């Protein structure tokens, strides 16, 4: 597994296109791998998949990619990066994955597509039954807490006036709509930042290489860790 970071130039037309069209970004990311190599999925879930995320912090924009194979982002740098000053950085992800242990604390970032299934009582139109529904910020935090329990970690805690609360904030919320072939795709995304504690290294490792939640092909699901 590999983790890559590609700095993007906000003044480039390609960057602006990446920021507005997840489908275009997905195609550019997948073009970083030869056709003979696995794309979105592999035969074994434990082998991981290609995940990506665009981070916007202050005046910096970076494309992060986790992949089973080493990528070549020359085309991305030429379209949207800084060709004359910086390219991209790729490092072997296995050291971090193999060193995960119960009780470790990490800072994390995750851009996800938190949704729930529409229930019959929520919809008067039977044709809407089973469709996904976006959540408000409180619902998005509850969604993350549920996902944490399923993926081998628990959210850190901070002291508040009423006791303790999860050490996580939503730094960005967006509604994204774009065309995919003949139909419209609508995403409600949230970017979470905070601290976590490892409870099950095997499950957390699977989340890091397989993603969390829906819309993984469109820039959602990539969880990254950094030292606290």
mmCIF file with all atom_site columns, N, CA and C in Angstrom, residues 51-77:
data_model
loop_
_atom_site.group_PDB
_atom_site.id
_atom_site.type_symbol
_atom_site.label_atom_id
_atom_site.label_alt_id
_atom_site.label_comp_id
_atom_site.label_asym_id
_atom_site.label_entity_id
_atom_site.label_seq_id
_atom_site.pdbx_PDB_ins_code
_atom_site.Cartn_x
_atom_site.Cartn_y
_atom_site.Cartn_z
_atom_site.occupancy
_atom_site.B_iso_or_equiv
_atom_site.pdbx_formal_charge
_atom_site.auth_seq_id
_atom_site.auth_comp_id
_atom_site.auth_asym_id
_atom_site.auth_atom_id
_atom_site.pdbx_PDB_model_num
ATOM 1  N N  . UNK A 1 51 ? -8.253 5.052  -2.987  1.00 0.00 ? 51 UNK A N  1
ATOM 2  C CA . UNK A 1 51 ? -9.051 6.076  -2.305  1.00 0.00 ? 51 UNK A CA 1
ATOM 3  C C  . UNK A 1 51 ? -8.383 7.425  -2.526  1.00 0.00 ? 51 UNK A C  1
ATOM 4  N N  . UNK A 1 52 ? -9.188 8.483  -2.586  1.00 0.00 ? 52 UNK A N  1
ATOM 5  C CA . UNK A 1 52 ? -8.593 9.806  -2.726  1.00 0.00 ? 52 UNK A CA 1
ATOM 6  C C  . UNK A 1 52 ? -9.416 10.850 -1.977  1.00 0.00 ? 52 UNK A C  1
ATOM 7  N N  . UNK A 1 53 ? -8.757 11.964 -1.706  1.00 0.00 ? 53 UNK A N  1
ATOM 8  C CA . UNK A 1 53 ? -9.400 13.072 -0.992  1.00 0.00 ? 53 UNK A CA 1
ATOM 9  C C  . UNK A 1 53 ? -8.683 14.362 -1.345  1.00 0.00 ? 53 UNK A C  1
ATOM 10 N N  . UNK A 1 54 ? -9.419 15.440 -1.490  1.00 0.00 ? 54 UNK A N  1
ATOM 11 C CA . UNK A 1 54 ? -8.819 16.760 -1.679  1.00 0.00 ? 54 UNK A CA 1
ATOM 12 C C  . UNK A 1 54 ? -8.977 17.541 -0.384  1.00 0.00 ? 54 UNK A C  1
ATOM 13 N N  . UNK A 1 55 ? -7.842 17.992 0.163   1.00 0.00 ? 55 UNK A N  1
ATOM 14 C CA . UNK A 1 55 ? -7.822 18.794 1.385   1.00 0.00 ? 55 UNK A CA 1
ATOM 15 C C  . UNK A 1 55 ? -7.571 20.254 1.048   1.00 0.00 ? 55 UNK A C  1
ATOM 16 N N  . UNK A 1 56 ? -8.379 21.128 1.647   1.00 0.00 ? 56 UNK A N  1
ATOM 17 C CA . UNK A 1 56 ? -8.194 22.573 1.501   1.00 0.00 ? 56 UNK A CA 1
ATOM 18 C C  . UNK A 1 56 ? -7.923 23.156 2.874   1.00 0.00 ? 56 UNK A C  1
ATOM 19 N N  . UNK A 1 57 ? -6.687 23.614 3.100   1.00 0.00 ? 57 UNK A N  1
ATOM 20 C CA . UNK A 1 57 ? -6.315 24.211 4.379   1.00 0.00 ? 57 UNK A CA 1
ATOM 21 C C  . UNK A 1 57 ? -5.612 25.533 4.112   1.00 0.00 ? 57 UNK A C  1
ATOM 22 N N  . UNK A 1 58 ? -6.135 26.603 4.674   1.00 0.00 ? 58 UNK A N  1
ATOM 23 C CA . UNK A 1 58 ? -5.605 27.948 4.426   1.00 0.00 ? 58 UNK A CA 1
ATOM 24 C C  . UNK A 1 58 ? -5.549 28.177 2.917   1.00 0.00 ? 58 UNK A C  1
ATOM 25 N N  . UNK A 1 59 ? -4.344 28.459 2.390   1.00 0.00 ? 59 UNK A N  1
ATOM 26 C CA . UNK A 1 59 ? -4.203 28.680 0.955   1.00 0.00 ? 59 UNK A CA 1
ATOM 27 C C  . UNK A 1 59 ? -3.633 27.466 0.234   1.00 0.00 ? 59 UNK A C  1
ATOM 28 N N  . UNK A 1 60 ? -3.591 26.317 0.914   1.00 0.00 ? 60 UNK A N  1
ATOM 29 C CA . UNK A 1 60 ? -2.999 25.122 0.337   1.00 0.00 ? 60 UNK A CA 1
ATOM 30 C C  . UNK A 1 60 ? -4.072 24.118 -0.064  1.00 0.00 ? 60 UNK A C  1
ATOM 31 N N  . UNK A 1 61 ? -3.848 23.478 -1.191  1.00 0.00 ? 61 UNK A N  1
ATOM 32 C CA . UNK A 1 61 ? -4.749 22.431 -1.669  1.00 0.00 ? 61 UNK A CA 1
ATOM 33 C C  . UNK A 1 61 ? -3.892 21.207 -1.989  1.00 0.00 ? 61 UNK A C  1
ATOM 34 N N  . UNK A 1 62 ? -4.272 20.056 -1.438  1.00 0.00 ? 62 UNK A N  1
ATOM 35 C CA . UNK A 1 62 ? -3.525 18.832 -1.684  1.00 0.00 ? 62 UNK A CA 1
ATOM 36 C C  . UNK A 1 62 ? -4.479 17.703 -2.058  1.00 0.00 ? 62 UNK A C  1
ATOM 37 N N  . UNK A 1 63 ? -4.025 16.877 -2.982  1.00 0.00 ? 63 UNK A N  1
ATOM 38 C CA . UNK A 1 63 ? -4.712 15.652 -3.326  1.00 0.00 ? 63 UNK A CA 1
ATOM 39 C C  . UNK A 1 63 ? -4.010 14.499 -2.616  1.00 0.00 ? 63 UNK A C  1
ATOM 40 N N  . UNK A 1 64 ? -4.750 13.761 -1.796  1.00 0.00 ? 64 UNK A N  1
ATOM 41 C CA . UNK A 1 64 ? -4.217 12.587 -1.103  1.00 0.00 ? 64 UNK A CA 1
ATOM 42 C C  . UNK A 1 64 ? -4.781 11.332 -1.763  1.00 0.00 ? 64 UNK A C  1
ATOM 43 N N  . UNK A 1 65 ? -3.928 10.335 -1.931  1.00 0.00 ? 65 UNK A N  1
ATOM 44 C CA . UNK A 1 65 ? -4.353 9.081  -2.554  1.00 0.00 ? 65 UNK A CA 1
ATOM 45 C C  . UNK A 1 65 ? -3.734 7.912  -1.796  1.00 0.00 ? 65 UNK A C  1
ATOM 46 N N  . UNK A 1 66 ? -4.553 6.927  -1.462  1.00 0.00 ? 66 UNK A N  1
ATOM 47 C CA . UNK A 1 66 ? -4.073 5.643  -0.942  1.00 0.00 ? 66 UNK A CA 1
ATOM 48 C C  . UNK A 1 66 ? -4.336 4.604  -2.020  1.00 0.00 ? 66 UNK A C  1
ATOM 49 N N  . UNK A 1 67 ? -3.335 3.775  -2.304  1.00 0.00 ? 67 UNK A N  1
ATOM 50 C CA . UNK A 1 67 ? -3.463 2.838  -3.419  1.00 0.00 ? 67 UNK A CA 1
ATOM 51 C C  . UNK A 1 67 ? -2.647 1.575  -3.166  1.00 0.00 ? 67 UNK A C  1
ATOM 52 N N  . UNK A 1 68 ? -3.081 0.437  -3.741  1.00 0.00 ? 68 UNK A N  1
ATOM 53 C CA . UNK A 1 68 ? -2.316 -0.806 -3.598  1.00 0.00 ? 68 UNK A CA 1
ATOM 54 C C  . UNK A 1 68 ? -1.022 -0.791 -4.401  1.00 0.00 ? 68 UNK A C  1
ATOM 55 N N  . UNK A 1 69 ? -0.924 0.095  -5.421  1.00 0.00 ? 69 UNK A N  1
ATOM 56 C CA . UNK A 1 69 ? 0.241  0.141  -6.293  1.00 0.00 ? 69 UNK A CA 1
ATOM 57 C C  . UNK A 1 69 ? 0.809  1.561  -6.320  1.00 0.00 ? 69 UNK A C  1
ATOM 58 N N  . UNK A 1 70 ? 2.100  1.670  -6.613  1.00 0.00 ? 70 UNK A N  1
ATOM 59 C CA . UNK A 1 70 ? 2.751  2.974  -6.675  1.00 0.00 ? 70 UNK A CA 1
ATOM 60 C C  . UNK A 1 70 ? 2.234  3.745  -7.892  1.00 0.00 ? 70 UNK A C  1
ATOM 61 N N  . UNK A 1 71 ? 1.768  4.985  -7.702  1.00 0.00 ? 71 UNK A N  1
ATOM 62 C CA . UNK A 1 71 ? 1.167  5.753  -8.793  1.00 0.00 ? 71 UNK A CA 1
ATOM 63 C C  . UNK A 1 71 ? 2.198  6.627  -9.527  1.00 0.00 ? 71 UNK A C  1
ATOM 64 N N  . UNK A 1 72 ? 1.784  7.124  -10.684 1.00 0.00 ? 72 UNK A N  1
ATOM 65 C CA . UNK A 1 72 ? 2.536  8.125  -11.434 1.00 0.00 ? 72 UNK A CA 1
ATOM 66 C C  . UNK A 1 72 ? 1.596  9.296  -11.704 1.00 0.00 ? 72 UNK A C  1
ATOM 67 N N  . UNK A 1 73 ? 1.801  10.397 -10.989 1.00 0.00 ? 73 UNK A N  1
ATOM 68 C CA . UNK A 1 73 ? 0.898  11.548 -11.087 1.00 0.00 ? 73 UNK A CA 1
ATOM 69 C C  . UNK A 1 73 ? 1.446  12.647 -11.996 1.00 0.00 ? 73 UNK A C  1
ATOM 70 N N  . UNK A 1 74 ? 2.283  12.285 -12.948 1.00 0.00 ? 74 UNK A N  1
ATOM 71 C CA . UNK A 1 74 ? 2.837  13.289 -13.862 1.00 0.00 ? 74 UNK A CA 1
ATOM 72 C C  . UNK A 1 74 ? 1.739  14.096 -14.541 1.00 0.00 ? 74 UNK A C  1
ATOM 73 N N  . UNK A 1 75 ? 0.705  13.425 -15.008 1.00 0.00 ? 75 UNK A N  1
ATOM 74 C CA . UNK A 1 75 ? -0.379 14.114 -15.722 1.00 0.00 ? 75 UNK A CA 1
ATOM 75 C C  . UNK A 1 75 ? -1.142 15.056 -14.802 1.00 0.00 ? 75 UNK A C  1
ATOM 76 N N  . UNK A 1 76 ? -1.320 14.683 -13.529 1.00 0.00 ? 76 UNK A N  1
ATOM 77 C CA . UNK A 1 76 ? -2.022 15.546 -12.576 1.00 0.00 ? 76 UNK A CA 1
ATOM 78 C C  . UNK A 1 76 ? -1.199 16.807 -12.309 1.00 0.00 ? 76 UNK A C  1
ATOM 79 N N  . UNK A 1 77 ? 0.103  16.639 -12.139 1.00 0.00 ? 77 UNK A N  1
ATOM 80 C CA . UNK A 1 77 ? 0.984  17.793 -11.914 1.00 0.00 ? 77 UNK A CA 1
ATOM 81 C C  . UNK A 1 77 ? 0.944  18.720 -13.124 1.00 0.00 ? 77 UNK A C  1
#
